[in-house]
């Protein structure tokens, strides 16, 4: 393949992401995990599917970072996932340690790469990655909004019994309970959602979107969602490697946009070969802006509580 993508963490999200990237022949994939045999075994298992499915990308796995050198994109999924009763923020101290180590090791070998963070609490882990890598915001950002919006899109399609392909939606803010679904910007083949559903049904969809992660955690008991999260990461990696200039909601370091400074918040961006090529500023109503500010405050509080390096 023309491109190389490293996925750190060969657990549920990491391995499924690697599988999607290889099966679509988007790039060759290197999976790294502290559980080296787990990464090696999953890589081999996936490669043994290649003759049946007919894909030519390679997947290798292990504990060594040397094969990651020169990666075009690095996806970081290493860390603990939630169990029932845990919030994303409960993961902060252990995952901070892991992210510091992992980011330093990948960046040493791929100083020009684009880092996509997945580990929770997402917005805080993005900030750790930014500090450790020293990367500009174009090359370090997080996956959350694509997943949250995909959930909202699915819930809208299911409620209206229409094709998911026709449904678009945006979710802004931090990747937590304070995320901000934006039904005003949701459309079904161009028709604004508020023209298709009464306010109480829309609010129920907003609430289910906010609880989308915990709904899956409660089913799984062990571990959290990974099919939809890995699809969301795949969408971002494809937008970058194919230079699609797709407008997607991502956790990006804001420098004044939306009146917010120096913190990662989910907003629409243009994704292309250089990473985040533009931050898109939507016009918000006073209520939407207040909800975004509240969400940003929650991220700011979490970042302030991060253990000192
Ligand atoms: N941003 C999002 O929208 C989103 C969605 C789903 C999951 N997540 C987060 O992604 C992370 C991974 O979720 P998962 O379901 O794949 O978890 P998982 O437990 O299945 O996999 C995590 C993997 O990380 C590995 N790991 C731990 N420490 C490491 C280190 N120092 N170096 C390399 N690898 C290490 C573990 O061995 C494990 O294989 C979690 O923090 C989860 O909360 C985020």
Coordinates of C-alpha atoms and ligand atoms in Angstrom, one line a residue:
X1 CA 0.0 0.0 0.0
X2 CA 1.0 3.6 -0.5
X3 CA 0.3 4.5 3.1
X4 CA 1.1 3.3 6.6
X5 CA -1.2 3.6 9.6
X6 CA -0.2 2.7 13.1
X7 CA -2.8 1.7 15.6
X8 CA -1.7 1.7 19.2
X9 CA -3.8 -0.6 21.4
X10 CA -4.9 -3.9 19.8
X11 CA -8.0 -4.1 22.0
X12 CA -11.6 -3.9 20.8
X13 CA -11.4 -0.4 19.1
X14 CA -7.8 -0.8 17.9
X15 CA -8.2 -4.2 16.3
X16 CA -11.5 -3.4 14.7
X17 CA -10.0 -0.2 13.3
X18 CA -7.0 -2.1 11.9
X19 CA -9.4 -4.6 10.3
X20 CA -11.5 -1.9 8.6
X21 CA -8.4 -0.1 7.3
X22 CA -6.8 -3.2 5.9
X23 CA -10.0 -4.7 4.4
X24 CA -10.7 -1.5 2.6
X25 CA -7.0 -1.4 1.4
X26 CA -6.7 2.1 2.8
X27 CA -3.2 1.5 4.2
X28 CA -0.8 -1.1 5.6
X29 CA -1.3 -1.3 9.3
X30 CA 1.0 -1.8 12.3
X31 CA -0.7 -2.6 15.6
X32 CA 1.3 -2.1 18.8
X33 CA 0.2 -3.2 22.3
X34 CA 1.8 -3.8 25.7
X35 CA 0.2 -7.2 25.3
X36 CA 2.5 -7.9 22.4
X37 CA 1.2 -11.4 21.7
X38 CA -2.3 -10.2 21.6
X39 CA -1.3 -7.7 18.8
X40 CA 0.7 -10.3 17.0
X41 CA -2.0 -12.9 17.2
X42 CA -4.8 -10.6 16.0
X43 CA -2.7 -9.3 13.1
X44 CA -2.0 -12.9 12.0
X45 CA -5.6 -13.8 12.3
X46 CA -6.6 -10.9 10.2
X47 CA -4.0 -11.6 7.6
X48 CA -5.3 -15.2 7.3
X49 CA -8.6 -13.6 6.2
X50 CA -6.9 -11.8 3.4
X51 CA -6.9 -14.7 0.9
X52 CA -10.7 -15.2 1.5
X53 CA -11.6 -11.5 1.3
X54 CA -9.0 -10.6 -1.3
X55 CA -7.4 -7.6 0.3
X56 CA -3.7 -6.8 -0.3
X57 CA -2.9 -4.5 2.6
X58 CA -0.7 -6.0 5.3
X59 CA -1.3 -6.0 9.1
X60 CA 1.5 -6.7 11.5
X61 CA 1.3 -6.6 15.3
X62 CA 3.6 -6.8 18.4
X63 CA 5.1 -4.8 21.2
X64 CA 7.8 -3.1 19.2
X65 CA 7.6 0.5 18.0
X66 CA 10.3 0.1 15.3
X67 CA 7.9 -1.0 12.5
X68 CA 5.7 2.1 13.2
X69 CA 8.5 4.4 11.8
X70 CA 7.3 6.8 9.1
X71 CA 3.5 6.3 9.7
X72 CA 1.2 8.7 7.8
X73 CA -1.4 8.5 10.6
X74 CA -1.2 7.1 14.1
X75 CA -4.5 6.2 15.9
X76 CA -4.1 5.9 19.7
X77 CA -6.6 3.6 21.4
X78 CA -4.4 2.3 24.2
X79 CA -5.8 2.5 27.6
X80 CA -8.6 1.4 29.9
X81 CA -12.2 1.4 28.7
X82 CA -15.3 2.0 30.9
X83 CA -17.2 -0.6 32.9
X84 CA -20.8 -0.2 34.1
X85 CA -21.0 2.6 36.7
X86 CA -17.9 4.4 35.4
X87 CA -17.8 7.8 33.7
X88 CA -15.3 8.5 30.9
X89 CA -13.6 10.9 33.4
X90 CA -13.0 8.0 35.9
X91 CA -10.3 6.8 33.5
X92 CA -8.2 9.9 33.7
X93 CA -5.2 9.1 35.8
X94 CA -4.3 5.6 34.5
X95 CA -4.9 6.7 30.9
X96 CA -2.8 9.8 31.3
X97 CA 0.2 7.7 32.1
X98 CA -0.4 5.4 29.2
X99 CA -0.9 8.2 26.7
X100 CA 2.3 10.0 27.8
X101 CA 4.3 6.9 27.2
X102 CA 2.6 5.9 23.9
X103 CA 2.7 9.3 22.3
X104 CA 6.3 9.9 23.1
X105 CA 7.2 6.6 21.5
X106 CA 5.3 7.0 18.3
X107 CA 6.3 10.6 17.7
X108 CA 10.0 9.8 18.1
X109 CA 9.6 7.4 15.1
X110 CA 7.0 9.4 13.1
X111 CA 7.7 13.1 13.8
X112 CA 5.6 14.2 10.8
X113 CA 2.6 11.9 11.5
X114 CA -1.0 12.9 12.1
X115 CA -2.2 11.7 15.6
X116 CA -5.8 10.7 16.0
X117 CA -6.6 10.2 19.7
X118 CA -9.4 7.8 20.8
X119 CA -8.6 7.0 24.4
X120 CA -11.0 8.4 27.0
X121 CA -11.5 10.9 28.6
X122 CA -11.0 12.0 25.0
X123 CA -10.6 15.7 25.2
X124 CA -8.2 15.5 28.1
X125 CA -6.1 12.8 26.4
X126 CA -5.9 15.0 23.3
X127 CA -4.4 17.7 25.5
X128 CA -1.8 15.3 26.9
X129 CA -1.0 14.2 23.4
X130 CA -0.6 17.8 22.3
X131 CA 1.8 18.6 25.1
X132 CA 3.9 15.5 24.7
X133 CA 4.1 15.6 20.9
X134 CA 4.5 19.4 20.6
X135 CA 2.4 19.0 17.3
X136 CA 0.4 21.9 15.9
X137 CA -3.3 21.5 16.2
X138 CA -3.6 20.4 12.5
X139 CA -1.8 17.1 13.4
X140 CA -3.2 16.2 16.8
X141 CA -7.0 15.8 17.4
X142 CA -9.6 13.4 18.6
X143 CA -12.3 11.1 17.4
X144 CA -15.7 11.6 19.2
X145 CA -18.0 13.8 17.2
X146 CA -18.1 11.4 14.2
X147 CA -19.3 8.7 16.5
X148 CA -21.7 10.8 18.5
X149 CA -23.2 12.2 15.3
X150 CA -23.4 8.7 13.8
X151 CA -25.4 7.6 16.8
X152 CA -27.7 10.6 16.4
X153 CA -28.1 9.9 12.7
X154 CA -29.0 6.3 13.4
X155 CA -31.6 7.2 16.0
X156 CA -33.2 9.8 13.6
X157 CA -33.3 7.3 10.8
X158 CA -34.8 4.6 13.0
X159 CA -37.4 7.1 14.4
X160 CA -38.4 8.3 10.9
X161 CA -38.0 4.9 9.2
X162 CA -35.8 6.5 6.5
X163 CA -32.5 5.5 5.1
X164 CA -29.5 6.3 7.3
X165 CA -27.8 7.5 4.1
X166 CA -30.2 10.5 3.9
X167 CA -29.6 11.6 7.5
X168 CA -26.9 14.2 8.6
X169 CA -26.4 15.5 12.1
X170 CA -23.8 17.4 14.2
X171 CA -22.8 17.0 17.8
X172 CA -20.5 19.6 19.3
X173 CA -18.7 19.9 22.6
X174 CA -16.8 17.6 24.8
X175 CA -17.2 13.8 24.5
X176 CA -19.1 13.4 27.7
X177 CA -22.5 13.9 29.3
X178 CA -22.4 17.6 28.3
X179 CA -22.0 17.0 24.6
X180 CA -24.3 19.2 22.5
X181 CA -26.4 17.5 19.8
X182 CA -27.5 20.2 17.3
X183 CA -30.9 19.1 15.8
X184 CA -31.2 22.5 14.0
X185 CA -28.3 21.3 11.9
X186 CA -29.7 17.8 11.4
X187 CA -31.3 17.1 8.0
X188 CA -33.0 14.3 6.2
X189 CA -31.9 14.7 2.5
X190 CA -31.8 18.5 3.1
X191 CA -35.0 18.8 5.1
X192 CA -34.3 20.2 8.6
X193 CA -35.2 17.8 11.3
X194 CA -37.4 20.2 13.2
X195 CA -39.8 20.1 10.2
X196 CA -40.1 16.3 10.5
X197 CA -40.4 15.6 14.2
X198 CA -42.0 17.3 17.2
X199 CA -39.8 18.9 19.8
X200 CA -40.3 16.1 22.4
X201 CA -39.2 13.4 20.0
X202 CA -36.2 15.4 19.1
X203 CA -35.3 15.9 22.7
X204 CA -35.6 12.1 23.3
X205 CA -33.1 11.6 20.4
X206 CA -30.8 14.2 21.9
X207 CA -30.8 12.5 25.2
X208 CA -30.3 9.0 23.8
X209 CA -27.3 10.4 21.8
X210 CA -25.8 11.8 25.0
X211 CA -26.2 8.4 26.6
X212 CA -25.2 6.5 23.5
X213 CA -21.9 5.2 25.0
X214 CA -23.3 4.1 28.4
X215 CA -26.2 2.4 26.6
X216 CA -23.7 0.0 25.0
X217 CA -21.6 -0.3 28.2
X218 CA -24.7 -1.5 30.0
X219 CA -25.2 -4.2 27.4
X220 CA -21.6 -5.4 27.3
X221 CA -20.9 -5.3 31.0
X222 CA -17.2 -5.7 30.2
X223 CA -15.8 -3.0 27.9
X224 CA -17.4 -0.4 25.8
X225 CA -18.5 0.2 22.2
X226 CA -16.2 -0.6 19.3
X227 CA -18.0 -1.3 16.1
X228 CA -19.3 2.2 15.6
X229 CA -16.2 3.9 17.2
X230 CA -13.8 2.0 14.8
X231 CA -16.1 3.0 11.8
X232 CA -15.8 6.6 12.9
X233 CA -12.0 6.4 13.1
X234 CA -11.9 4.7 9.7
X235 CA -13.9 7.6 8.2
X236 CA -11.4 10.2 9.6
X237 CA -8.4 8.2 8.4
X238 CA -9.9 7.8 4.9
X239 CA -10.7 11.6 4.8
X240 CA -7.0 12.3 5.6
X241 CA -5.3 9.7 3.3
X242 CA -7.6 10.4 0.4
X243 CA -7.4 14.1 1.0
X244 CA -11.2 14.3 0.9
X245 CA -11.6 17.7 2.6
X246 CA -14.6 16.2 4.5
X247 CA -16.4 18.3 7.1
X248 CA -16.5 16.2 10.2
X249 CA -16.9 17.0 13.9
X250 CA -13.6 16.3 15.7
X251 CA -12.1 17.3 19.0
X252 CA -9.7 20.1 18.0
X253 CA -7.6 22.6 20.0
X254 CA -9.5 25.9 19.8
X255 CA -7.6 29.1 19.4
X256 CA -10.5 31.6 19.8
X257 CA -13.1 30.0 17.6
X258 CA -16.5 29.8 19.3
X259 CA -15.0 32.2 21.9
X260 CA -12.9 29.4 23.4
X261 CA -9.2 29.4 23.8
X262 CA -6.6 26.7 24.5
X263 CA -8.7 23.6 24.9
X264 CA -9.9 20.7 22.9
X265 CA -13.6 20.8 22.1
X266 CA -15.6 19.0 19.4
X267 CA -16.4 21.2 16.5
X268 CA -16.8 20.8 12.7
X269 CA -13.5 20.8 10.8
X270 CA -12.3 20.2 7.3
X271 CA -10.1 17.0 7.2
X272 CA -7.6 16.5 4.4
X273 CA -4.1 15.3 3.8
X274 CA -2.7 18.0 6.1
X275 CA -5.0 16.9 8.9
X276 CA -7.3 19.6 10.3
X277 CA -7.2 22.1 7.4
X278 CA -9.9 24.5 8.7
X279 CA -12.1 24.9 11.8
X280 CA -15.7 25.7 10.7
X281 CA -17.6 28.1 12.9
X282 CA -21.4 27.5 13.0
X283 CA -23.8 30.2 14.0
X284 CA -25.3 29.1 17.3
X285 CA -28.4 30.3 19.1
X286 CA -27.8 31.7 22.6
X287 CA -29.0 28.4 24.1
X288 CA -26.7 26.3 21.9
X289 CA -23.8 28.6 22.7
X290 CA -24.5 28.3 26.4
X291 CA -24.6 24.5 26.2
X292 CA -21.3 24.5 24.3
X293 CA -19.7 26.8 26.9
X294 CA -21.0 24.5 29.7
X295 CA -19.5 21.5 27.9
X296 CA -16.2 23.4 27.4
X297 CA -16.1 24.2 31.1
X298 CA -16.4 20.5 31.9
X299 CA -13.4 19.8 29.7
X300 CA -11.5 22.7 31.2
X301 CA -12.1 21.4 34.7
X302 CA -10.9 17.9 33.7
X303 CA -7.7 19.3 32.1
X304 CA -7.0 21.4 35.2
X305 CA -7.1 18.2 37.2
X306 CA -4.6 16.3 35.0
X307 CA -1.7 15.0 37.0
X308 CA 1.4 17.2 36.5
X309 CA 4.0 15.8 34.2
Ligands
LIG1 N1 -13.3 8.6 21.6 C1 -14.4 7.7 21.5 O1 -15.4 8.0 21.0 C2 -14.2 6.3 22.1 C3 -15.0 5.3 21.7 C4 -14.8 4.0 22.2 C5 -13.8 3.8 23.1 N2 -13.0 4.8 23.5 C6 -11.8 4.6 24.4 O2 -10.8 3.9 23.7 C7 -10.0 3.2 24.6 C8 -9.8 1.8 24.1 O3 -11.1 1.1 24.1 P1 -11.2 -0.5 23.8 O4 -12.6 -0.8 23.9 O5 -10.4 -0.8 22.6 O6 -10.4 -1.0 25.1 P2 -9.6 -2.4 25.2 O7 -9.4 -2.7 26.7 O8 -10.3 -3.5 24.4 O9 -8.2 -2.2 24.5 C9 -7.2 -1.3 25.1 C10 -5.9 -1.9 24.7 O10 -4.9 -1.0 25.1 C11 -3.8 -1.7 25.5 N3 -2.8 -0.9 26.3 C12 -2.9 -0.6 27.6 N4 -1.8 0.1 28.0 C13 -1.0 0.2 26.9 C14 0.3 0.8 26.6 N5 0.9 1.4 27.6 N6 0.8 0.7 25.4 C15 0.1 0.0 24.4 N7 -1.1 -0.6 24.6 C16 -1.6 -0.5 25.8 C17 -4.3 -2.9 26.3 O11 -3.4 -4.0 26.4 C18 -5.6 -3.2 25.4 O12 -5.3 -4.2 24.5 C19 -10.7 3.4 25.9 O13 -10.1 4.4 26.7 C20 -12.1 3.8 25.6 O14 -12.8 4.5 26.6 C21 -13.1 6.1 23.0

